[in-house]
Amino acid sequence: MSKLDNALCEIYHMDEIAEREQWLNHIHSLIKLVITVCFITVTVSFSKYDLAGVLRMGVYPIVVFIFGELSFRSALKRLKVILPVVCLIGVFNPFFDRQPIMEIGGIMVTAGVVSMLTLMVKGIYSVFASYLLIATTSIEKICYALRLLHVPAVIVTQILLAYRYISLLLEEASRMMQAYSLRAPNQKGVHFKVWGSLVGQLLLKSIDRANEVYESMLLRGYQGEFPYAAKGFFRVRDCVYLGVWFVIFFCLRVMI
Amino acid sequence: MNPIQISMEHVTYSYEKSCPILKDITFKANKHECIGLIGANGVGKSTLLKLMVGLNTGYEGQICIEGIPVVKENFPKTREKIGYVFQDADSQLFMSRVYDDLAFAPRNYKLPEPEVEKRVRKALEMVHIEHLKDKQIYKMSGGEKKLASIATILTMMPDVILLDEPSIALDPKNRRTLIHVLNQLNPLKIIASHDLDMILDTCSRVILLSDGKIIRDGDGKEILSDRELLEAHGLELPLCMQGIPD
């Protein structure tokens, strides 16, 4: 399978995971969104030298991975591009902040190293929290939650359509690459001379396709605001889930 | 109540000013009719359907749906009455699950969720795909997608159904299912297709288009059995009339 097909499969697979019949998936999307935002806010609020405090926040991703029956290995595989980028944050701190703060096994640890590690952990946790949100909530439900938070319809619709457009673009790109490779069997990759026309065609085709999808939406009553299934009021378990995590975050941040 | 649901009077349309693709088209379609729109490639069958729903605008003449002119101001009113099934089912189905796609239109029309659910269930039953309700769309076969795309418009309970090449890329079994489903649907249907066998099985009236004009409008069997007429306009007799079993 080509890289494009793999990427497409990953998108479809994420949609599938988000639609599983699992209790965590049935928690109200607004609750999960609020908890995610709250977790990220609390995590980044720790001081840059409080590595132990930040590490303790790991309880959230660990618990959600376990109770959500999500594969940690698959998550790492999916996040293999973004995680190294996140780890680059603060990579220069050890060079600027050389004040020694402790000694471990005869090796002096500087404040720069601690702040670098703290930033890395904060970044990794934030990425995992976002991953856990999209792995347990479909894009439509996340957008519905955003609308409940009064995020403007234009922005929410843009997010939703952009997400849909990615798969359209990948489908077209995959089809074109297949057609190209079948007529250039001995060639590895795409010859630079055809890059221009290939990208141009891809753009035109995907715009055509996106336009047809948009027309189909218009013909079914779409008038600028995406229709979401009204989820009704929060249930007791939603409130319990929210309450439990608020207490845990409060304890981890303030009391311990 | 007016039995005429669609009327086109002297409609001319062109993508480029110099060469009109449709010239002086006039016809009326009545309630519960099933009309086959036939013609060779590029004669304007799809364009004609798109004009009826207002996807192509800037035509000359008049198009009315139940007496309401198809102009921009009236699109919300006219589009509510028409269900349009695209040639490519992938353009019709854009949500991740079948249920969500079917619920898209009734939710847009602000129907309460129990009513949405009722309509979705009924539409799935009508096209015999109840088992696909929660299926991910990318996992469906071409035939399943086609039936699901018809179901997406049935949830709107339209008065008029327009289908653009509905039998394209379907295997014989799915094609038979589609014909069965189409014959069961009560609203006015206009089917643009090259599949003359399907047109013969579903439509009592046929409109033959050629060079952007209506060449013949009349009884389906009569037109579809006229070898000379069909061959003169780039078509052939349906396979079943050529002595080749369908």
Short mmCIF file of C-alpha atoms in Angstrom, two decimals:
data_model
loop_
_atom_site.label_atom_id
_atom_site.label_comp_id
_atom_site.label_asym_id
_atom_site.label_seq_id
_atom_site.Cartn_x
_atom_site.Cartn_y
_atom_site.Cartn_z
CA MET A 1 0.00 0.00 0.00
CA SER A 2 1.31 3.46 -0.87
CA LYS A 3 2.00 6.12 1.75
CA LEU A 4 -1.05 8.05 0.57
CA ASP A 5 -3.30 5.01 0.93
CA ASN A 6 -1.84 4.43 4.37
CA ALA A 7 -2.61 8.00 5.37
CA LEU A 8 -6.16 7.61 4.07
CA CYS A 9 -6.58 4.35 5.97
CA GLU A 10 -5.35 6.06 9.13
CA ILE A 11 -8.01 8.76 8.79
CA TYR A 12 -10.73 6.17 8.23
CA HIS A 13 -9.38 4.09 11.10
CA MET A 14 -9.49 7.06 13.46
CA ASP A 15 -13.13 7.66 12.42
CA GLU A 16 -13.84 4.03 13.19
CA ILE A 17 -12.16 4.15 16.62
CA ALA A 18 -14.09 7.30 17.47
CA GLU A 19 -17.38 5.54 16.67
CA ARG A 20 -16.73 2.43 18.80
CA GLU A 21 -19.39 1.19 21.18
CA GLN A 22 -17.24 1.95 24.20
CA TRP A 23 -18.39 3.75 27.35
CA LEU A 24 -15.75 6.46 27.00
CA ASN A 25 -16.95 7.17 23.45
CA HIS A 26 -20.47 7.70 24.79
CA ILE A 27 -19.44 10.40 27.26
CA HIS A 28 -20.82 13.74 26.07
CA SER A 29 -18.40 15.36 23.62
CA LEU A 30 -18.53 18.70 25.45
CA ILE A 31 -17.40 17.03 28.70
CA LYS A 32 -14.47 15.37 26.94
CA LEU A 33 -13.51 18.60 25.23
CA VAL A 34 -13.65 20.57 28.49
CA ILE A 35 -11.57 17.92 30.31
CA THR A 36 -8.97 17.93 27.53
CA VAL A 37 -8.67 21.72 27.57
CA CYS A 38 -8.55 21.68 31.35
CA PHE A 39 -5.85 18.98 31.38
CA ILE A 40 -3.68 20.88 28.92
CA THR A 41 -4.16 24.13 30.84
CA VAL A 42 -3.23 22.55 34.18
CA THR A 43 -0.25 20.74 32.63
CA VAL A 44 1.24 23.83 31.04
CA SER A 45 0.60 25.85 34.20
CA PHE A 46 3.37 24.03 36.13
CA SER A 47 6.61 25.92 36.59
CA LYS A 48 9.33 25.05 34.08
CA TYR A 49 11.41 23.40 36.82
CA ASP A 50 8.57 21.35 38.31
CA LEU A 51 9.29 18.16 36.40
CA ALA A 52 7.88 15.92 39.14
CA GLY A 53 4.60 17.85 39.14
CA VAL A 54 4.24 17.60 35.38
CA LEU A 55 5.09 13.88 35.42
CA ARG A 56 2.27 13.28 37.90
CA MET A 57 -0.21 14.62 35.33
CA GLY A 58 0.57 11.49 33.32
CA VAL A 59 -2.17 9.82 35.28
CA TYR A 60 -4.78 11.23 32.86
CA PRO A 61 -3.42 9.81 29.58
CA ILE A 62 -2.56 6.51 31.30
CA VAL A 63 -6.05 6.07 32.75
CA VAL A 64 -7.79 7.07 29.51
CA PHE A 65 -5.61 4.72 27.46
CA ILE A 66 -6.46 1.85 29.82
CA PHE A 67 -10.17 2.50 30.32
CA GLY A 68 -10.68 3.59 26.74
CA GLU A 69 -9.08 0.32 25.58
CA LEU A 70 -6.84 2.23 23.21
CA SER A 71 -3.55 0.89 21.91
CA PHE A 72 -0.57 2.92 23.13
CA ARG A 73 1.63 1.41 20.43
CA SER A 74 -0.78 2.52 17.66
CA ALA A 75 -0.89 5.99 19.19
CA LEU A 76 2.90 6.22 19.14
CA LYS A 77 2.90 5.03 15.53
CA ARG A 78 0.35 7.66 14.53
CA LEU A 79 2.14 10.41 16.41
CA LYS A 80 5.61 9.49 15.20
CA VAL A 81 5.89 12.64 13.13
CA ILE A 82 4.61 15.15 15.65
CA LEU A 83 6.27 13.78 18.82
CA PRO A 84 9.89 14.43 17.73
CA VAL A 85 8.87 17.98 16.76
CA VAL A 86 7.34 18.48 20.20
CA CYS A 87 10.52 17.13 21.80
CA LEU A 88 12.53 19.80 20.00
CA ILE A 89 10.82 22.45 22.12
CA GLY A 90 13.28 23.63 24.69
CA VAL A 91 16.19 21.72 23.21
CA PHE A 92 18.41 24.80 23.58
CA ASN A 93 17.55 25.39 27.24
CA PRO A 94 20.59 23.44 28.58
CA PHE A 95 22.88 25.84 26.67
CA PHE A 96 21.32 29.02 28.09
CA ASP A 97 20.42 27.98 31.62
CA ARG A 98 23.53 26.33 33.10
CA GLN A 99 22.81 26.86 36.77
CA PRO A 100 23.38 23.54 38.59
CA ILE A 101 20.44 22.50 40.72
CA MET A 102 21.15 18.90 41.70
CA GLU A 103 23.54 16.02 41.30
CA ILE A 104 22.50 12.52 40.25
CA GLY A 105 25.16 9.82 40.51
CA GLY A 106 27.95 12.34 40.31
CA ILE A 107 26.48 14.00 37.23
CA MET A 108 25.52 17.63 37.64
CA VAL A 109 22.01 18.41 36.42
CA THR A 110 21.47 21.99 35.32
CA ALA A 111 18.24 23.97 35.46
CA GLY A 112 18.29 24.06 31.64
CA VAL A 113 18.11 20.26 31.42
CA VAL A 114 15.19 20.15 33.86
CA SER A 115 13.29 22.87 32.03
CA MET A 116 13.94 21.13 28.72
CA LEU A 117 12.56 17.86 30.08
CA THR A 118 9.59 19.65 31.63
CA LEU A 119 8.75 21.33 28.34
CA MET A 120 9.07 18.03 26.49
CA VAL A 121 6.77 16.23 28.90
CA LYS A 122 4.25 19.06 28.75
CA GLY A 123 4.29 18.90 24.95
CA ILE A 124 3.99 15.12 24.84
CA TYR A 125 1.10 15.10 27.32
CA SER A 126 -0.73 17.79 25.40
CA VAL A 127 -0.38 15.85 22.14
CA PHE A 128 -1.56 12.66 23.83
CA ALA A 129 -4.54 14.47 25.36
CA SER A 130 -5.57 15.77 21.94
CA TYR A 131 -5.09 12.31 20.45
CA LEU A 132 -7.26 10.77 23.17
CA LEU A 133 -9.98 13.29 22.44
CA ILE A 134 -10.11 12.52 18.72
CA ALA A 135 -9.76 8.78 19.36
CA THR A 136 -12.87 8.78 21.52
CA THR A 137 -14.93 11.49 19.79
CA SER A 138 -15.83 11.82 16.12
CA ILE A 139 -15.07 15.09 14.35
CA GLU A 140 -18.81 15.84 14.08
CA LYS A 141 -19.21 15.50 17.84
CA ILE A 142 -16.17 17.66 18.55
CA CYS A 143 -17.61 20.33 16.27
CA TYR A 144 -20.96 20.02 18.02
CA ALA A 145 -19.18 20.59 21.35
CA LEU A 146 -17.44 23.64 19.91
CA ARG A 147 -20.81 25.04 18.83
CA LEU A 148 -22.14 24.48 22.36
CA LEU A 149 -19.22 26.59 23.53
CA HIS A 150 -20.44 29.28 21.12
CA VAL A 151 -17.46 29.05 18.80
CA PRO A 152 -18.70 30.83 15.60
CA ALA A 153 -20.41 28.53 13.09
CA VAL A 154 -18.09 29.73 10.31
CA ILE A 155 -14.99 28.51 12.16
CA VAL A 156 -16.54 25.20 13.21
CA THR A 157 -17.80 24.49 9.68
CA GLN A 158 -14.35 25.32 8.32
CA ILE A 159 -12.80 22.75 10.66
CA LEU A 160 -15.31 20.10 9.67
CA LEU A 161 -15.05 20.72 5.94
CA ALA A 162 -11.25 20.93 6.07
CA TYR A 163 -11.22 17.53 7.76
CA ARG A 164 -13.46 16.10 5.03
CA TYR A 165 -11.38 17.82 2.34
CA ILE A 166 -8.21 16.06 3.53
CA SER A 167 -9.69 12.66 2.67
CA LEU A 168 -10.96 13.92 -0.71
CA LEU A 169 -7.51 15.29 -1.50
CA LEU A 170 -5.78 12.09 -0.43
CA GLU A 171 -8.20 9.94 -2.45
CA GLU A 172 -7.55 11.98 -5.59
CA ALA A 173 -3.81 12.04 -4.98
CA SER A 174 -3.75 8.29 -4.45
CA ARG A 175 -5.70 7.67 -7.67
CA MET A 176 -3.37 9.92 -9.66
CA MET A 177 -0.27 8.32 -8.18
CA GLN A 178 -1.57 4.87 -9.07
CA ALA A 179 -2.25 5.97 -12.65
CA TYR A 180 1.24 7.51 -12.82
CA SER A 181 3.10 4.57 -11.35
CA LEU A 182 1.31 2.09 -13.63
CA ARG A 183 2.60 4.01 -16.63
CA ALA A 184 6.07 4.58 -15.19
CA PRO A 185 6.76 1.19 -13.60
CA ASN A 186 10.54 1.49 -13.42
CA GLN A 187 10.55 4.88 -11.84
CA LYS A 188 10.89 5.52 -8.16
CA GLY A 189 8.74 8.42 -7.05
CA VAL A 190 7.52 11.14 -9.38
CA HIS A 191 9.84 12.70 -11.93
CA PHE A 192 10.36 16.39 -11.12
CA LYS A 193 9.28 17.41 -14.64
CA VAL A 194 5.70 16.26 -14.01
CA TRP A 195 5.38 17.63 -10.48
CA GLY A 196 3.83 20.87 -11.72
CA SER A 197 1.13 19.32 -13.89
CA LEU A 198 0.45 16.60 -11.33
CA VAL A 199 -0.08 19.09 -8.50
CA GLY A 200 -2.15 21.35 -10.77
CA GLN A 201 -4.36 18.46 -11.84
CA LEU A 202 -4.68 17.30 -8.27
CA LEU A 203 -5.82 20.72 -7.19
CA LEU A 204 -8.35 21.05 -10.03
CA LYS A 205 -9.74 17.57 -9.52
CA SER A 206 -10.05 17.89 -5.79
CA ILE A 207 -11.71 21.30 -6.15
CA ASP A 208 -14.20 19.76 -8.60
CA ARG A 209 -14.88 16.94 -6.21
CA ALA A 210 -15.20 19.23 -3.21
CA ASN A 211 -17.56 21.40 -5.23
CA GLU A 212 -19.78 18.41 -6.00
CA VAL A 213 -19.86 17.47 -2.33
CA TYR A 214 -20.80 21.04 -1.49
CA GLU A 215 -23.57 20.99 -4.11
CA SER A 216 -24.86 17.76 -2.62
CA MET A 217 -24.95 19.46 0.79
CA LEU A 218 -26.78 22.49 -0.62
CA LEU A 219 -29.40 20.27 -2.24
CA ARG A 220 -30.08 18.70 1.12
CA GLY A 221 -30.88 21.93 2.87
CA TYR A 222 -27.41 23.05 4.01
CA GLN A 223 -27.43 26.78 4.69
CA GLY A 224 -24.08 27.48 6.25
CA GLU A 225 -24.50 25.71 9.57
CA PHE A 226 -23.76 22.02 9.85
CA PRO A 227 -26.63 20.08 11.39
CA TYR A 228 -25.67 18.15 14.51
CA ALA A 229 -27.75 15.55 16.24
CA ALA A 230 -29.09 17.22 19.36
CA LYS A 231 -27.56 15.27 22.20
CA GLY A 232 -29.92 16.55 24.87
CA PHE A 233 -28.92 17.11 28.47
CA PHE A 234 -25.88 15.72 30.21
CA ARG A 235 -26.39 12.40 31.90
CA VAL A 236 -25.28 11.55 35.43
CA ARG A 237 -22.25 9.61 34.22
CA ASP A 238 -21.09 12.62 32.17
CA CYS A 239 -21.22 14.83 35.26
CA VAL A 240 -19.49 12.18 37.41
CA TYR A 241 -16.74 11.79 34.80
CA LEU A 242 -16.20 15.56 34.70
CA GLY A 243 -16.29 15.88 38.49
CA VAL A 244 -13.81 13.05 39.07
CA TRP A 245 -11.27 14.52 36.68
CA PHE A 246 -11.66 18.02 38.10
CA VAL A 247 -10.95 16.67 41.59
CA ILE A 248 -7.94 14.70 40.35
CA PHE A 249 -6.51 17.68 38.45
CA PHE A 250 -7.06 19.93 41.47
CA CYS A 251 -5.30 17.46 43.77
CA LEU A 252 -2.39 16.99 41.37
CA ARG A 253 -1.93 20.70 40.90
CA VAL A 254 -2.58 22.12 44.34
CA MET A 255 -2.50 19.51 47.04
CA ILE A 256 0.29 17.07 46.19
CA MET B 1 -54.00 20.44 -6.84
CA ASN B 2 -51.80 21.08 -9.84
CA PRO B 3 -50.79 17.74 -11.39
CA ILE B 4 -47.86 19.39 -13.18
CA GLN B 5 -44.77 19.24 -11.02
CA ILE B 6 -42.07 20.36 -13.40
CA SER B 7 -42.48 22.61 -16.37
CA MET B 8 -39.76 23.82 -18.69
CA GLU B 9 -40.60 26.40 -21.28
CA HIS B 10 -38.22 27.36 -24.07
CA VAL B 11 -35.19 26.75 -21.92
CA THR B 12 -31.83 27.47 -23.50
CA TYR B 13 -28.59 27.10 -21.61
CA SER B 14 -24.93 27.38 -22.48
CA TYR B 15 -21.67 27.06 -20.58
CA GLU B 16 -20.00 29.18 -23.26
CA LYS B 17 -22.09 31.86 -24.92
CA SER B 18 -21.25 30.80 -28.47
CA CYS B 19 -22.45 27.20 -28.23
CA PRO B 20 -25.63 26.45 -26.28
CA ILE B 21 -25.75 22.96 -24.84
CA LEU B 22 -29.55 23.01 -24.47
CA LYS B 23 -31.75 24.68 -27.05
CA ASP B 24 -35.39 25.61 -26.62
CA ILE B 25 -36.32 22.76 -24.29
CA THR B 26 -40.03 22.57 -23.48
CA PHE B 27 -41.77 19.82 -21.57
CA LYS B 28 -44.02 19.20 -18.61
CA ALA B 29 -43.75 16.41 -16.08
CA ASN B 30 -46.73 15.25 -14.06
CA LYS B 31 -47.05 13.71 -10.62
CA HIS B 32 -46.04 10.05 -10.21
CA GLU B 33 -44.61 9.83 -13.72
CA CYS B 34 -41.32 8.12 -14.40
CA ILE B 35 -39.47 9.78 -17.24
CA GLY B 36 -36.34 8.50 -18.91
CA LEU B 37 -33.98 11.13 -20.26
CA ILE B 38 -31.88 9.46 -22.93
CA GLY B 39 -29.28 10.60 -25.40
CA ALA B 40 -25.66 10.12 -26.40
CA ASN B 41 -22.76 11.44 -24.33
CA GLY B 42 -22.62 15.22 -24.01
CA VAL B 43 -26.15 15.99 -25.24
CA GLY B 44 -26.98 17.78 -21.99
CA LYS B 45 -28.86 15.21 -19.90
CA SER B 46 -27.00 16.01 -16.67
CA THR B 47 -27.09 19.72 -17.45
CA LEU B 48 -30.88 19.54 -17.80
CA LEU B 49 -31.20 17.83 -14.42
CA LYS B 50 -28.87 20.35 -12.80
CA LEU B 51 -30.95 23.21 -14.20
CA MET B 52 -34.03 21.81 -12.46
CA VAL B 53 -32.34 21.96 -9.05
CA GLY B 54 -30.61 25.25 -9.70
CA LEU B 55 -27.05 23.94 -9.73
CA ASN B 56 -26.68 25.56 -13.14
CA THR B 57 -28.06 29.05 -13.31
CA GLY B 58 -28.32 31.78 -15.92
CA TYR B 59 -30.62 29.96 -18.34
CA GLU B 60 -33.08 31.53 -20.76
CA GLY B 61 -36.76 30.56 -20.60
CA GLN B 62 -38.65 29.38 -17.56
CA ILE B 63 -38.36 26.40 -15.25
CA CYS B 64 -41.00 25.88 -12.56
CA ILE B 65 -41.29 23.30 -9.81
CA GLU B 66 -44.92 23.03 -8.70
CA GLY B 67 -45.47 26.50 -10.13
CA ILE B 68 -42.50 28.06 -8.33
CA PRO B 69 -39.87 29.47 -10.72
CA VAL B 70 -36.39 27.99 -10.23
CA VAL B 71 -34.52 31.19 -9.44
CA LYS B 72 -32.04 31.97 -6.68
CA GLU B 73 -34.58 33.50 -4.30
CA ASN B 74 -36.72 30.36 -4.48
CA PHE B 75 -33.94 27.76 -4.13
CA PRO B 76 -34.73 26.90 -0.50
CA LYS B 77 -38.40 26.27 -1.47
CA THR B 78 -37.76 24.35 -4.70
CA ARG B 79 -34.84 22.32 -3.39
CA GLU B 80 -36.93 21.06 -0.50
CA LYS B 81 -39.23 19.42 -3.04
CA ILE B 82 -36.49 17.77 -5.12
CA GLY B 83 -34.13 14.94 -4.37
CA TYR B 84 -31.12 14.84 -6.68
CA VAL B 85 -28.94 11.74 -6.86
CA PHE B 86 -25.48 12.44 -8.22
CA GLN B 87 -23.82 10.21 -10.79
CA ASP B 88 -20.90 9.58 -8.45
CA ALA B 89 -22.14 8.19 -5.13
CA ASP B 90 -18.93 9.37 -3.45
CA SER B 91 -20.02 12.95 -4.05
CA GLN B 92 -23.39 12.25 -2.47
CA LEU B 93 -22.08 10.55 0.65
CA PHE B 94 -19.77 12.75 2.67
CA MET B 95 -20.36 11.85 6.29
CA SER B 96 -18.50 9.01 7.96
CA ARG B 97 -21.51 6.78 8.73
CA VAL B 98 -24.57 5.91 6.64
CA TYR B 99 -26.93 7.00 9.42
CA ASP B 100 -25.37 10.47 9.67
CA ASP B 101 -25.51 10.95 5.93
CA LEU B 102 -29.16 10.00 5.78
CA ALA B 103 -29.93 12.24 8.73
CA PHE B 104 -28.16 15.22 7.16
CA ALA B 105 -31.18 16.58 5.24
CA PRO B 106 -33.88 16.16 7.94
CA ARG B 107 -31.54 17.68 10.53
CA ASN B 108 -30.95 20.62 8.20
CA TYR B 109 -34.70 21.07 8.02
CA LYS B 110 -34.68 21.21 11.83
CA LEU B 111 -36.83 18.14 12.36
CA PRO B 112 -36.85 16.71 15.89
CA GLU B 113 -34.44 13.81 16.41
CA PRO B 114 -37.16 11.10 16.80
CA GLU B 115 -38.62 12.17 13.44
CA VAL B 116 -35.13 12.13 11.90
CA GLU B 117 -34.63 8.61 13.17
CA LYS B 118 -38.03 7.52 11.84
CA ARG B 119 -37.27 8.92 8.39
CA VAL B 120 -33.83 7.34 8.28
CA ARG B 121 -35.25 3.96 9.24
CA LYS B 122 -37.99 4.23 6.61
CA ALA B 123 -35.54 5.30 3.87
CA LEU B 124 -33.23 2.38 4.70
CA GLU B 125 -36.19 0.00 4.53
CA MET B 126 -37.31 1.40 1.18
CA VAL B 127 -33.97 0.63 -0.44
CA HIS B 128 -33.47 -2.59 1.55
CA ILE B 129 -30.23 -1.59 3.27
CA GLU B 130 -31.33 -1.60 6.92
CA HIS B 131 -28.22 -3.66 7.76
CA LEU B 132 -25.94 -0.83 6.60
CA LYS B 133 -27.28 1.75 9.05
CA ASP B 134 -24.12 2.05 11.12
CA LYS B 135 -21.63 1.09 8.43
CA GLN B 136 -18.68 3.32 7.64
CA ILE B 137 -19.14 4.66 4.11
CA TYR B 138 -15.59 3.94 2.96
CA LYS B 139 -16.16 0.25 3.70
CA MET B 140 -19.16 -0.03 1.38
CA SER B 141 -19.22 -1.47 -2.13
CA GLY B 142 -20.24 0.59 -5.17
CA GLY B 143 -23.74 -0.96 -5.23
CA GLU B 144 -24.30 -0.32 -1.53
CA LYS B 145 -23.13 3.28 -1.95
CA LYS B 146 -25.55 3.83 -4.82
CA LEU B 147 -28.50 2.52 -2.80
CA ALA B 148 -27.39 4.57 0.20
CA SER B 149 -27.16 7.69 -1.96
CA ILE B 150 -30.77 7.16 -3.09
CA ALA B 151 -31.76 6.70 0.56
CA THR B 152 -30.13 10.06 1.45
CA ILE B 153 -32.72 11.89 -0.64
CA LEU B 154 -35.65 9.72 0.46
CA THR B 155 -35.29 11.08 3.99
CA MET B 156 -36.27 14.46 2.52
CA MET B 157 -39.55 12.90 1.33
CA PRO B 158 -39.21 14.72 -1.99
CA ASP B 159 -42.02 15.23 -4.50
CA VAL B 160 -39.56 14.85 -7.36
CA ILE B 161 -36.56 12.53 -7.67
CA LEU B 162 -33.86 13.22 -10.23
CA LEU B 163 -31.31 10.51 -10.90
CA ASP B 164 -28.18 10.99 -12.95
CA GLU B 165 -26.92 7.71 -14.43
CA PRO B 166 -28.10 5.63 -11.48
CA SER B 167 -27.06 2.25 -12.89
CA ILE B 168 -23.51 3.22 -13.78
CA ALA B 169 -20.86 0.81 -12.44
CA LEU B 170 -23.41 -1.53 -10.89
CA ASP B 171 -23.21 -5.29 -11.18
CA PRO B 172 -26.31 -7.13 -12.54
CA LYS B 173 -27.66 -8.02 -9.11
CA ASN B 174 -27.34 -4.48 -7.74
CA ARG B 175 -28.78 -3.15 -10.98
CA ARG B 176 -31.84 -5.37 -10.57
CA THR B 177 -32.20 -4.22 -6.95
CA LEU B 178 -31.99 -0.61 -8.11
CA ILE B 179 -34.71 -1.15 -10.75
CA HIS B 180 -36.91 -2.79 -8.12
CA VAL B 181 -36.35 0.12 -5.71
CA LEU B 182 -37.04 2.73 -8.41
CA ASN B 183 -40.28 1.01 -9.41
CA GLN B 184 -41.46 1.12 -5.82
CA LEU B 185 -40.86 4.85 -5.39
CA ASN B 186 -44.01 6.90 -5.80
CA PRO B 187 -42.84 10.49 -6.53
CA LEU B 188 -42.18 11.88 -9.99
CA LYS B 189 -38.89 10.43 -11.20
CA ILE B 190 -36.66 11.69 -13.97
CA ILE B 191 -33.82 9.34 -14.80
CA ALA B 192 -30.96 10.38 -17.07
CA SER B 193 -29.23 7.29 -18.37
CA HIS B 194 -27.59 5.42 -21.23
CA ASP B 195 -28.81 2.17 -19.78
CA LEU B 196 -31.81 1.79 -22.05
CA ASP B 197 -32.75 -1.58 -20.59
CA MET B 198 -33.12 0.03 -17.20
CA ILE B 199 -35.10 2.90 -18.73
CA LEU B 200 -37.38 0.34 -20.40
CA ASP B 201 -37.92 -1.42 -17.07
CA THR B 202 -38.63 1.74 -15.09
CA CYS B 203 -39.97 4.53 -17.30
CA SER B 204 -43.31 4.80 -19.04
CA ARG B 205 -42.29 8.00 -20.79
CA VAL B 206 -39.04 8.77 -22.57
CA ILE B 207 -37.48 12.02 -23.73
CA LEU B 208 -34.80 11.66 -26.36
CA LEU B 209 -32.25 14.44 -26.45
CA SER B 210 -29.85 15.08 -29.27
CA ASP B 211 -27.74 18.08 -30.09
CA GLY B 212 -29.26 19.95 -27.16
CA LYS B 213 -32.85 19.56 -28.40
CA ILE B 214 -35.76 17.31 -27.59
CA ILE B 215 -36.07 15.01 -30.57
CA ARG B 216 -38.89 12.86 -29.26
CA ASP B 217 -41.04 12.86 -26.14
CA GLY B 218 -43.50 10.02 -25.76
CA ASP B 219 -44.27 6.46 -24.83
CA GLY B 220 -41.17 4.66 -23.55
CA LYS B 221 -41.69 1.33 -25.32
CA GLU B 222 -42.44 3.02 -28.62
CA ILE B 223 -39.32 5.19 -28.60
CA LEU B 224 -37.03 2.49 -27.24
CA SER B 225 -38.13 0.03 -29.92
CA ASP B 226 -37.48 2.46 -32.77
CA ARG B 227 -34.09 1.25 -33.98
CA GLU B 228 -33.73 3.87 -36.72
CA LEU B 229 -34.50 6.75 -34.38
CA LEU B 230 -32.11 5.55 -31.70
CA GLU B 231 -29.27 4.81 -34.11
CA ALA B 232 -29.68 8.19 -35.77
CA HIS B 233 -28.95 9.79 -32.41
CA GLY B 234 -26.02 7.72 -31.24
CA LEU B 235 -27.94 5.05 -29.30
CA GLU B 236 -28.82 1.42 -29.81
CA LEU B 237 -31.86 -0.69 -29.10
CA PRO B 238 -32.01 -2.00 -25.53
CA LEU B 239 -30.24 -5.36 -25.27
CA CYS B 240 -33.47 -7.20 -24.53
CA MET B 241 -34.91 -5.92 -27.82
CA GLN B 242 -31.85 -6.99 -29.75
CA GLY B 243 -32.56 -10.58 -28.78
CA ILE B 244 -29.78 -10.50 -26.19
CA PRO B 245 -31.10 -11.48 -22.78
CA ASP B 246 -30.77 -8.67 -20.19
#
